[in-house]
Amino acid sequence: MTRYKFKYFTDNFVTTRRVILGITGIVAFLILWKSAESFEWFRRGTMPDPLKVPGALMDEWGSGRLIPAIESSLIHYLWGLGLGTILGFFVGAFAATIRWFDDFHIYLARLLRPIPPLAWVVFAIAWFQVSHAGAAFVISIGVFWVNYFATYSAVKNVDPRYYELAQAFGQGSYLIRSLKVTLPASSPGILAGVRTGVGQAWMTLIAAELLGVPGMGQEMNSAAGVGAYEAVVVYMLAISAVYALTDMIFSFIEHQILQWRP
Amino acid sequence: MATVVDLNALGFQYPNSESWIVRDLSFSVAAGEFLSMVGGSGVGKSTILRLVAGLLEAQTGSLEVTGKSAEGRRRRGLVFQDGRLMPWRDVAHNVRLGLEGLNLSTDIVNQRIDEVLNLTGLSDFKDRWPHQLSGGQVQRVGIARALAVQPDILLMDEPFSAVDTITRQSLQQELVRIWQASGAAVLFITHDIEEAAYLSDRVIVLKGQPAEIVHERPIEIERPRQRNSEELFRLAADIATYL
Ligand SMILES: Nc1ncnc2c1ncn2[C@@H]1O[C@H](COP(=O)(O)OP(=O)(O)O)[C@@H](O)[C@H]1O
Ligand SMILES: [Mg+2]
């Protein structure tokens, strides 16, 4: 009983300490930022004023730029993420389960995988011009490799004893085995890959949009062009918020699927 | 007497291995019989069980799994030493595994699951995840899963060697009850001779490389058996001399 109470006390203490120190951290950062702006640590006019950020947010919102930019970015994001995830999953899964396909693809994968997604921007522009499709294409490449590799190693690492079990109980065909053993057994690894892709897609998204496809990246670029650095910060915070939201949704879904784990 | 499994001059070697695990092995299991196979570690017990289970194929000789026609059933039910439940399925769905693809109606499937869970004393654990079970419960789910397909023979590879002594003794007792209730034959592998003597109608002793049956001993002690009887000890001690 005493022990329990003590544990309760310490848990409470740990949470309280975290909240207090966490807020202090943010305040300290704001002070540092404000000083950098007031004392002009960088070239005059290039450092946004944190106190003007809320105003800039109202401006961007009011002028009808913020929401369409988020929407446009989300379109690139969802298409790029969806395509990259699905293709990465299937190529990874087939390569890990079909011997000839594994051999067939392995040199090709080693050759293409090190190429950073942004290097494909050149072709994205050549093939799709400056368009939604081009941005989605660039995003999907990074996501593809993340999911390909996560799926490939998760499937390769499935404990072969489960295949023996499936065979002993009449579930030995490729399709049945894939659905009843391979997929569930490798789901934690596959989902970890999907989640990495969810983050990775955001990173490439902004970079791809900096080239001029409508979206948050482009808005940031044009705001910076006219010296509106507070607006740039608004888009940076919007990126952070939307990412936190997607990650939260995904982690909820992941939790539902992986309920069986201890 | 009707048999459920017939091995005739069976020979098996693992691919890319020179040595024969068995070279000329013959024995059969009678319908409803409880047969134990004992032998030292590495002699080939698990391999023989996998051959009988159809997970490995012998190079020479013949292996026949006879028995009644298998509509809606599987002739063999395998129980693993490590339990081997699918961690992503709850207890009921683990038990369901062998019933999938047998063209049984959902009602029949559920009825069979309830039946075997009842028989193995697991009715209250239907919805549990495997990680929420004790070692003994895991083994009982493994037995329920094998029984659900209504096999002519249960194939058990040292199913109780990984649980503590007290649990093992109660599992042995339950196994006898389950075996008698189900009417299936059992081919039971163990390295524990007392366990074999306590459970079986007949014990065969394997030895050598390739493995041969060096001794065969019917156990005619009446059931229910007394675990600590003098007779059982003497029998076990005698069988041990052939190892
Ligand atoms: N997959 C395998 N490939 C090659 N050799 C194996 C394989 N599995 C087991 N063996 C060998 O076959 C022999 C018999 O093994 P096993 O049947 O597991 O023995 P037991 O169950 O009696 O301990 C051992 O020497 C073991 O090393
Ligand atoms: Mg063994």
Coordinates of C-alpha atoms and ligand atoms in Angstrom, one line a residue:
Chain A
M1 CA 0.0 0.0 0.0
T2 CA 2.7 2.4 1.0
R3 CA 4.7 1.3 -2.0
Y4 CA 1.8 1.9 -4.2
K5 CA 1.2 5.4 -2.8
F6 CA 4.9 6.2 -3.3
K7 CA 4.7 5.1 -6.9
Y8 CA 1.7 7.2 -7.4
F9 CA 3.6 10.1 -5.9
T10 CA 6.6 9.6 -8.1
D11 CA 4.6 9.2 -11.3
N12 CA 2.8 12.4 -10.5
F13 CA 6.1 14.2 -9.8
V14 CA 7.6 13.0 -13.0
T15 CA 4.7 14.2 -15.1
T16 CA 4.6 17.6 -13.3
R17 CA 8.3 18.0 -13.7
R18 CA 8.1 17.2 -17.4
V19 CA 5.3 19.8 -18.0
I20 CA 7.1 22.5 -16.1
L21 CA 10.5 21.9 -17.6
G22 CA 9.0 21.4 -21.0
I23 CA 7.2 24.8 -20.9
T24 CA 10.4 26.4 -19.5
G25 CA 12.3 25.0 -22.5
I26 CA 9.9 26.6 -25.0
V27 CA 10.0 29.9 -23.1
A28 CA 13.8 29.9 -23.0
F29 CA 13.9 29.3 -26.7
L30 CA 11.5 32.2 -27.3
I31 CA 13.7 34.5 -25.2
L32 CA 16.8 33.4 -27.1
W33 CA 15.0 34.0 -30.4
K34 CA 13.7 37.4 -29.4
S35 CA 17.1 38.5 -28.2
A36 CA 18.6 37.4 -31.5
E37 CA 16.0 39.5 -33.2
S38 CA 16.3 42.6 -30.9
F39 CA 20.1 42.6 -30.8
E40 CA 20.4 41.8 -34.5
W41 CA 22.7 38.8 -34.3
F42 CA 22.0 38.2 -38.0
R43 CA 21.8 40.5 -40.9
R44 CA 19.1 43.1 -40.2
G45 CA 15.6 42.1 -41.4
T46 CA 16.3 38.4 -41.8
M47 CA 15.3 37.4 -38.3
P48 CA 11.6 37.1 -37.7
D49 CA 10.1 38.5 -34.5
P50 CA 8.4 35.8 -32.5
L51 CA 5.9 38.3 -31.2
K52 CA 4.7 39.1 -34.7
V53 CA 4.1 35.4 -35.6
P54 CA 0.5 35.3 -34.3
G55 CA -0.3 38.4 -36.3
A56 CA 1.3 36.8 -39.4
L57 CA -0.8 33.7 -38.8
M58 CA -4.0 35.8 -38.8
D59 CA -2.8 37.5 -42.0
E60 CA -2.0 34.2 -43.8
W61 CA -5.3 32.8 -42.7
G62 CA -7.3 35.9 -43.5
S63 CA -5.8 36.3 -46.9
G64 CA -6.9 32.8 -47.9
R65 CA -3.4 31.5 -48.5
L66 CA -2.8 29.2 -45.5
I67 CA -5.7 26.7 -45.9
P68 CA -5.4 26.2 -49.7
A69 CA -1.6 25.8 -49.2
I70 CA -2.2 23.1 -46.6
E71 CA -4.8 21.4 -48.8
S72 CA -2.5 21.4 -51.8
S73 CA 0.4 20.0 -49.7
L74 CA -1.9 17.3 -48.3
I75 CA -2.8 16.2 -51.9
H76 CA 0.9 15.8 -52.8
Y77 CA 1.5 14.1 -49.5
L78 CA -1.3 11.6 -49.6
W79 CA -0.7 10.6 -53.2
G80 CA 3.1 10.3 -52.7
L81 CA 2.7 8.5 -49.4
G82 CA 0.0 6.1 -50.7
L83 CA 1.8 5.2 -54.0
G84 CA 5.2 4.9 -52.3
T85 CA 3.9 2.8 -49.5
I86 CA 1.8 0.4 -51.6
L87 CA 4.6 -0.1 -54.2
G88 CA 7.3 -0.4 -51.6
F89 CA 5.3 -3.0 -49.7
F90 CA 4.6 -5.2 -52.7
V91 CA 8.1 -5.1 -54.2
G92 CA 9.6 -5.7 -50.7
A93 CA 7.2 -8.6 -50.0
F94 CA 7.6 -10.3 -53.4
A95 CA 11.4 -9.9 -53.2
A96 CA 11.4 -11.5 -49.8
T97 CA 9.2 -14.4 -50.7
I98 CA 9.9 -15.3 -54.3
R99 CA 13.4 -16.5 -54.9
W100 CA 13.8 -15.6 -58.6
F101 CA 12.4 -12.1 -58.0
D102 CA 14.8 -11.6 -55.2
D103 CA 17.7 -12.4 -57.4
F104 CA 16.2 -10.5 -60.3
H105 CA 15.8 -7.2 -58.4
I106 CA 18.8 -7.2 -56.1
Y107 CA 21.4 -5.4 -58.2
L108 CA 18.8 -3.0 -59.5
A109 CA 17.8 -2.1 -55.9
R110 CA 21.4 -1.6 -54.9
L111 CA 21.9 0.7 -57.8
L112 CA 18.9 2.9 -57.4
R113 CA 18.4 3.0 -53.6
P114 CA 21.2 5.4 -52.8
I115 CA 19.9 8.1 -55.1
P116 CA 18.3 10.7 -52.9
P117 CA 14.6 11.4 -53.8
L118 CA 15.4 15.1 -54.5
A119 CA 17.8 14.0 -57.2
W120 CA 14.7 12.9 -59.2
V121 CA 13.3 16.4 -59.2
V122 CA 15.0 17.0 -62.5
F123 CA 13.0 14.3 -64.1
A124 CA 9.8 15.2 -62.2
I125 CA 10.0 18.6 -63.8
A126 CA 10.9 17.1 -67.2
W127 CA 8.1 14.6 -67.2
F128 CA 5.3 16.3 -65.2
Q129 CA 6.3 20.0 -65.4
V130 CA 5.7 21.9 -62.2
S131 CA 2.6 20.0 -61.1
H132 CA 0.9 18.1 -58.4
A133 CA 1.9 14.8 -60.1
G134 CA 5.6 15.9 -60.1
A135 CA 5.6 16.6 -56.4
A136 CA 3.8 13.4 -55.6
F137 CA 6.3 11.5 -57.7
V138 CA 9.3 12.9 -55.9
I139 CA 7.7 12.1 -52.5
S140 CA 6.7 8.6 -53.5
I141 CA 10.3 7.7 -54.3
G142 CA 11.6 8.3 -50.8
V143 CA 8.6 6.6 -49.3
F144 CA 9.0 3.7 -51.6
W145 CA 12.5 2.8 -50.4
V146 CA 11.6 3.1 -46.8
N147 CA 8.7 0.7 -47.2
Y148 CA 10.5 -1.6 -49.5
F149 CA 13.3 -2.1 -47.1
A150 CA 11.2 -2.4 -44.0
T151 CA 8.9 -4.9 -45.6
Y152 CA 11.8 -6.9 -47.1
S153 CA 13.6 -7.3 -43.9
A154 CA 10.4 -7.9 -41.8
V155 CA 9.3 -10.7 -44.2
K156 CA 12.8 -12.2 -44.4
N157 CA 12.8 -12.4 -40.6
V158 CA 9.6 -14.2 -40.1
D159 CA 10.2 -17.2 -37.8
P160 CA 10.2 -20.2 -40.1
R161 CA 8.6 -22.3 -37.3
Y162 CA 5.3 -20.5 -38.1
Y163 CA 5.5 -21.8 -41.7
E164 CA 6.0 -25.3 -40.4
L165 CA 3.0 -24.8 -38.2
A166 CA 0.9 -23.6 -41.1
Q167 CA 1.9 -26.5 -43.2
A168 CA 1.2 -29.0 -40.4
F169 CA -2.4 -27.6 -40.2
G170 CA -3.0 -27.7 -44.0
Q171 CA -2.3 -24.0 -44.6
G172 CA 0.7 -24.5 -46.8
S173 CA 0.0 -22.8 -50.1
Y174 CA 1.8 -19.6 -51.0
L175 CA -1.3 -17.4 -50.9
I176 CA -2.7 -18.8 -47.7
R177 CA 0.7 -18.8 -46.0
S178 CA 1.2 -15.2 -47.0
L179 CA -2.1 -14.1 -45.5
K180 CA -2.0 -16.3 -42.4
V181 CA 1.6 -16.2 -41.5
T182 CA 3.8 -13.8 -43.4
L183 CA 1.6 -10.7 -43.2
P184 CA 0.6 -10.9 -39.5
A185 CA 4.1 -12.0 -38.4
S186 CA 5.8 -9.2 -40.3
S187 CA 3.2 -6.5 -39.6
P188 CA 5.1 -4.8 -36.7
G189 CA 8.1 -4.3 -39.0
I190 CA 6.0 -3.3 -42.0
L191 CA 4.1 -0.7 -39.9
A192 CA 7.3 0.7 -38.5
G193 CA 8.3 1.3 -42.1
V194 CA 5.0 2.9 -42.9
R195 CA 5.4 5.2 -40.0
T196 CA 8.9 6.2 -41.0
G197 CA 7.5 6.9 -44.5
V198 CA 4.8 9.1 -43.0
G199 CA 7.6 11.3 -41.6
Q200 CA 9.9 11.0 -44.6
A201 CA 7.2 12.1 -46.9
W202 CA 6.8 15.4 -45.1
M203 CA 10.6 16.1 -45.4
T204 CA 10.6 15.6 -49.1
L205 CA 7.3 17.3 -49.6
I206 CA 8.5 20.7 -48.6
A207 CA 11.7 20.4 -50.5
A208 CA 9.7 19.3 -53.6
E209 CA 7.3 22.3 -53.3
L210 CA 10.2 24.8 -52.9
L211 CA 10.5 24.3 -56.6
G212 CA 7.2 26.0 -57.2
V213 CA 4.4 23.5 -57.0
P214 CA 1.6 25.1 -55.0
G215 CA 1.7 24.2 -51.3
M216 CA 3.3 25.2 -48.1
G217 CA 6.8 24.9 -49.5
Q218 CA 6.0 27.3 -52.2
E219 CA 4.3 29.8 -49.9
M220 CA 7.3 29.7 -47.6
N221 CA 9.5 30.4 -50.6
S222 CA 7.5 33.4 -51.8
A223 CA 7.1 34.8 -48.3
A224 CA 10.9 34.7 -47.9
G225 CA 11.3 36.4 -51.3
V226 CA 9.5 39.5 -50.0
G227 CA 11.2 39.3 -46.6
A228 CA 8.1 38.2 -44.7
Y229 CA 10.0 35.9 -42.4
E230 CA 7.2 35.7 -39.8
A231 CA 5.0 34.2 -42.5
V232 CA 7.7 31.6 -43.2
V233 CA 7.6 30.7 -39.5
V234 CA 3.8 30.3 -39.7
Y235 CA 4.2 27.7 -42.5
M236 CA 6.9 26.0 -40.5
L237 CA 4.6 25.7 -37.5
A238 CA 1.8 24.5 -39.8
I239 CA 4.0 21.8 -41.1
S240 CA 4.8 20.7 -37.6
A241 CA 1.1 20.7 -36.6
V242 CA -0.1 18.7 -39.6
Y243 CA 2.8 16.2 -39.1
A244 CA 1.9 15.8 -35.5
L245 CA -1.7 15.1 -36.5
T246 CA -0.9 12.5 -39.1
D247 CA 1.5 10.8 -36.9
M248 CA -1.1 10.7 -34.1
I249 CA -3.7 9.2 -36.5
F250 CA -1.2 6.7 -37.7
S251 CA -0.1 5.6 -34.3
F252 CA -3.7 5.1 -33.3
I253 CA -4.3 2.8 -36.3
E254 CA -1.0 1.0 -35.6
H255 CA -2.1 0.4 -32.0
Q256 CA -5.4 -1.1 -33.2
I257 CA -3.7 -3.5 -35.6
L258 CA -1.0 -4.6 -33.2
Q259 CA -3.3 -5.1 -30.2
W260 CA -2.0 -8.7 -29.9
R261 CA 1.5 -7.5 -28.9
P262 CA 2.4 -7.7 -25.2
Chain B
M1 CA -6.1 -54.8 -35.5
A2 CA -6.7 -51.6 -37.4
T3 CA -3.7 -49.3 -37.6
V4 CA -3.6 -45.5 -38.1
V5 CA 0.0 -45.2 -39.1
D6 CA 2.2 -47.8 -40.9
L7 CA 5.9 -47.2 -41.4
N8 CA 7.7 -49.8 -43.6
A9 CA 11.4 -49.9 -44.0
L10 CA 11.5 -46.1 -43.9
G11 CA 14.8 -44.4 -44.8
F12 CA 15.5 -40.7 -44.4
Q13 CA 18.4 -38.4 -44.6
Y14 CA 18.4 -34.6 -44.6
P15 CA 19.3 -32.9 -47.8
N16 CA 23.0 -32.1 -48.0
S17 CA 23.7 -34.5 -45.2
E18 CA 25.5 -37.8 -45.7
S19 CA 24.1 -39.7 -42.7
W20 CA 20.8 -41.5 -42.5
I21 CA 18.7 -40.5 -39.6
V22 CA 16.7 -43.8 -40.1
R23 CA 17.6 -46.5 -42.6
D24 CA 15.1 -49.3 -42.2
L25 CA 12.5 -48.3 -39.7
S26 CA 9.3 -50.1 -39.3
F27 CA 6.5 -49.8 -36.8
S28 CA 2.8 -49.1 -36.7
V29 CA 0.4 -47.3 -34.4
A30 CA -2.9 -49.1 -33.7
A31 CA -6.1 -47.2 -33.7
G32 CA -6.7 -45.5 -30.3
E33 CA -3.3 -46.6 -29.0
F34 CA -1.0 -44.5 -26.8
L35 CA 2.5 -45.2 -28.1
S36 CA 5.6 -43.4 -26.7
M37 CA 9.0 -43.1 -28.4
V38 CA 12.0 -42.6 -26.1
G39 CA 15.6 -42.1 -27.0
G40 CA 18.6 -39.9 -26.4
S41 CA 18.9 -36.4 -27.6
G42 CA 19.7 -36.2 -31.3
V43 CA 18.7 -39.8 -32.1
G44 CA 16.0 -38.7 -34.5
K45 CA 12.8 -38.6 -32.6
S46 CA 11.6 -35.3 -33.9
T47 CA 12.6 -36.2 -37.4
I48 CA 10.5 -39.4 -37.3
L49 CA 7.5 -37.4 -36.0
R50 CA 7.9 -34.9 -38.8
L51 CA 8.0 -37.7 -41.3
V52 CA 4.8 -39.1 -39.8
A53 CA 3.3 -35.6 -39.8
G54 CA 4.0 -35.2 -43.5
L55 CA 6.4 -32.3 -43.0
L56 CA 9.3 -34.3 -44.3
E57 CA 9.4 -36.9 -47.0
A58 CA 11.3 -40.2 -46.7
Q59 CA 13.7 -41.2 -49.5
T60 CA 13.0 -45.0 -49.2
G61 CA 10.4 -47.2 -47.7
S62 CA 6.7 -46.4 -47.2
L63 CA 4.7 -44.5 -44.8
E64 CA 0.9 -44.9 -44.8
V65 CA -1.5 -42.9 -42.8
T66 CA -4.7 -45.0 -42.9
G67 CA -7.9 -44.5 -40.9
K68 CA -11.4 -43.4 -41.6
S69 CA -12.2 -41.1 -44.5
A70 CA -11.3 -37.5 -43.7
E71 CA -14.2 -35.4 -44.7
G72 CA -14.1 -32.3 -42.5
R73 CA -11.2 -33.7 -40.6
R74 CA -7.4 -34.0 -40.8
R75 CA -5.9 -37.3 -40.1
R76 CA -3.0 -36.0 -38.0
G77 CA -2.9 -33.4 -35.3
L78 CA 0.5 -32.1 -34.4
V79 CA 1.5 -30.7 -31.0
F80 CA 4.8 -28.8 -30.7
Q81 CA 7.3 -28.7 -27.9
D82 CA 7.4 -24.9 -28.0
G83 CA 3.6 -24.6 -28.0
R84 CA 3.9 -22.5 -31.2
L85 CA 0.8 -20.5 -31.0
M86 CA 0.4 -17.6 -33.4
P87 CA 0.8 -14.6 -31.2
W88 CA -1.4 -12.5 -33.4
R89 CA -4.4 -14.8 -32.9
D90 CA -6.4 -15.1 -29.7
V91 CA -6.9 -18.6 -28.2
A92 CA -10.1 -19.4 -30.2
H93 CA -8.5 -18.4 -33.5
N94 CA -5.4 -20.4 -32.8
V95 CA -7.6 -23.4 -32.2
R96 CA -9.4 -22.6 -35.4
L97 CA -6.3 -22.8 -37.6
G98 CA -6.6 -26.4 -38.8
L99 CA -10.3 -26.1 -39.4
E100 CA -9.8 -23.3 -42.0
G101 CA -10.1 -24.6 -45.5
L102 CA -12.1 -27.7 -44.5
N103 CA -15.4 -26.4 -45.9
L104 CA -17.1 -26.5 -42.5
S105 CA -19.9 -24.1 -41.7
T106 CA -19.2 -21.3 -39.2
D107 CA -21.6 -23.0 -36.8
I108 CA -19.8 -26.3 -37.0
V109 CA -16.4 -24.5 -36.7
N110 CA -17.5 -22.6 -33.6
Q111 CA -19.0 -25.8 -32.1
R112 CA -15.8 -27.7 -32.6
I113 CA -13.8 -24.9 -31.0
D114 CA -16.0 -24.8 -28.0
E115 CA -15.9 -28.6 -27.7
V116 CA -12.1 -28.8 -27.6
L117 CA -11.7 -25.8 -25.4
N118 CA -14.1 -27.4 -23.0
L119 CA -12.2 -30.7 -23.1
T120 CA -8.9 -29.0 -22.4
G121 CA -10.4 -26.7 -19.7
L122 CA -9.8 -23.5 -21.6
S123 CA -13.3 -22.2 -22.1
D124 CA -12.6 -19.1 -20.0
F125 CA -9.5 -18.3 -22.0
K126 CA -11.1 -18.1 -25.4
D127 CA -10.4 -14.4 -26.0
R128 CA -6.9 -14.3 -24.5
W129 CA -3.8 -13.4 -26.4
P130 CA -1.1 -16.1 -26.2
H131 CA 1.2 -13.7 -24.3
Q132 CA -1.4 -13.7 -21.6
L133 CA -1.2 -17.5 -21.0
S134 CA 1.0 -19.6 -18.7
G135 CA 3.3 -22.2 -20.2
G136 CA 0.9 -25.0 -19.2
Q137 CA -2.1 -23.1 -20.8
V138 CA -0.1 -22.6 -24.0
Q139 CA 0.5 -26.4 -24.3
R140 CA -3.2 -27.0 -23.7
V141 CA -4.1 -24.7 -26.5
G142 CA -1.7 -26.6 -28.7
I143 CA -3.5 -29.8 -27.8
A144 CA -6.9 -28.2 -28.4
R145 CA -5.8 -27.0 -31.8
A146 CA -4.6 -30.5 -32.7
L147 CA -7.8 -32.1 -31.4
A148 CA -10.1 -29.6 -33.3
V149 CA -9.4 -31.3 -36.6
Q150 CA -10.6 -34.6 -35.1
P151 CA -7.5 -36.5 -36.0
D152 CA -7.0 -40.3 -36.0
I153 CA -3.6 -39.6 -34.3
L154 CA -2.1 -36.9 -32.2
L155 CA 1.6 -36.4 -32.8
M156 CA 3.3 -34.9 -29.8
D157 CA 6.9 -33.9 -29.7
E158 CA 8.1 -33.5 -26.1
P159 CA 5.0 -31.4 -25.4
F160 CA 5.6 -31.1 -21.6
S161 CA 9.4 -30.7 -21.4
A162 CA 9.4 -27.0 -21.2
V163 CA 6.9 -26.7 -18.2
D164 CA 7.6 -27.0 -14.5
T165 CA 7.2 -30.4 -12.8
I166 CA 3.9 -29.7 -11.1
T167 CA 2.3 -28.4 -14.3
R168 CA 3.8 -31.3 -16.2
Q169 CA 2.2 -33.8 -13.9
S170 CA -1.3 -32.2 -14.1
L171 CA -0.9 -32.0 -17.9
Q172 CA 0.0 -35.7 -18.1
Q173 CA -3.1 -36.6 -16.1
E174 CA -5.2 -34.3 -18.3
L175 CA -3.7 -35.8 -21.5
V176 CA -4.8 -39.3 -20.4
R177 CA -8.3 -38.0 -19.9
I178 CA -8.4 -36.1 -23.2
W179 CA -6.9 -39.1 -25.0
Q180 CA -9.6 -41.4 -23.6
A181 CA -12.4 -39.0 -24.4
S182 CA -11.2 -38.3 -27.9
G183 CA -10.5 -41.9 -29.0
A184 CA -7.6 -40.7 -31.1
A185 CA -4.3 -42.6 -31.1
V186 CA -1.2 -40.8 -29.7
L187 CA 2.4 -40.9 -30.8
F188 CA 4.2 -39.3 -28.0
I189 CA 7.9 -38.4 -27.9
T190 CA 9.7 -37.8 -24.7
H191 CA 13.1 -38.3 -23.2
D192 CA 11.5 -38.9 -19.8
I193 CA 11.1 -42.7 -19.4
E194 CA 8.8 -42.4 -16.4
E195 CA 6.6 -40.1 -18.3
A196 CA 6.4 -42.6 -21.1
A197 CA 5.7 -45.5 -18.8
Y198 CA 3.0 -43.6 -16.9
L199 CA 1.2 -42.5 -20.1
S200 CA 1.6 -45.3 -22.6
D201 CA 0.1 -48.6 -23.8
R202 CA 3.5 -49.3 -25.4
V203 CA 6.9 -47.8 -25.4
I204 CA 9.6 -48.1 -28.1
V205 CA 13.2 -47.2 -27.5
L206 CA 15.3 -45.7 -30.2
K207 CA 19.0 -45.8 -30.4
G208 CA 22.0 -45.6 -32.7
Q209 CA 22.8 -43.9 -36.0
P210 CA 20.8 -44.5 -38.0
A211 CA 18.2 -44.9 -35.3
E212 CA 16.8 -48.3 -34.7
I213 CA 14.1 -49.7 -32.4
V214 CA 16.2 -51.5 -29.8
H215 CA 13.4 -52.3 -27.4
E216 CA 9.6 -52.5 -27.4
R217 CA 7.6 -52.8 -24.2
P218 CA 3.9 -53.0 -23.8
I219 CA 2.8 -51.4 -20.5
E220 CA 0.0 -53.4 -19.1
I221 CA -0.6 -51.6 -15.9
E222 CA -4.3 -50.9 -15.4
R223 CA -5.7 -47.4 -15.7
P224 CA -6.2 -45.1 -13.8
R225 CA -2.5 -45.5 -13.0
Q226 CA -0.8 -44.7 -9.7
R227 CA 2.0 -42.3 -10.5
N228 CA 4.3 -43.4 -7.7
S229 CA 3.7 -47.1 -7.9
E230 CA 6.6 -49.6 -7.4
E231 CA 5.6 -51.3 -10.6
L232 CA 6.0 -48.2 -12.7
F233 CA 9.4 -47.4 -11.2
R234 CA 10.7 -50.9 -11.9
L235 CA 9.4 -50.8 -15.4
A236 CA 11.0 -47.4 -16.1
A237 CA 14.3 -48.5 -14.7
D238 CA 14.2 -51.6 -16.8
I239 CA 13.4 -49.6 -20.0
A240 CA 16.3 -47.3 -19.2
T241 CA 18.8 -50.1 -19.4
Y242 CA 18.2 -50.2 -23.2
L243 CA 19.0 -46.6 -23.7
Ligands
LIG1 N1 17.0 -29.5 -40.6 C1 18.0 -30.4 -40.4 N2 19.0 -30.5 -41.3 C2 20.0 -31.3 -41.0 N3 20.1 -32.1 -40.0 C3 19.2 -32.0 -39.0 C4 18.1 -31.2 -39.2 N4 17.3 -31.3 -38.1 C5 17.9 -32.2 -37.3 N5 19.0 -32.7 -37.9 C6 19.9 -33.7 -37.3 O1 19.2 -34.9 -37.3 C7 19.5 -35.6 -36.1 C8 18.2 -36.0 -35.4 O2 17.6 -34.8 -34.9 P1 16.2 -34.8 -34.1 O3 15.3 -35.6 -34.9 O4 15.9 -33.4 -33.8 O5 16.6 -35.6 -32.8 P2 15.8 -35.7 -31.4 O6 14.4 -35.1 -31.6 O7 15.8 -37.2 -31.1 O8 16.6 -35.0 -30.4 C9 20.4 -34.7 -35.2 O9 21.8 -35.2 -35.4 C10 20.3 -33.4 -35.9 O10 21.4 -32.6 -35.8
MG2 MG 13.5 -33.4 -30.7

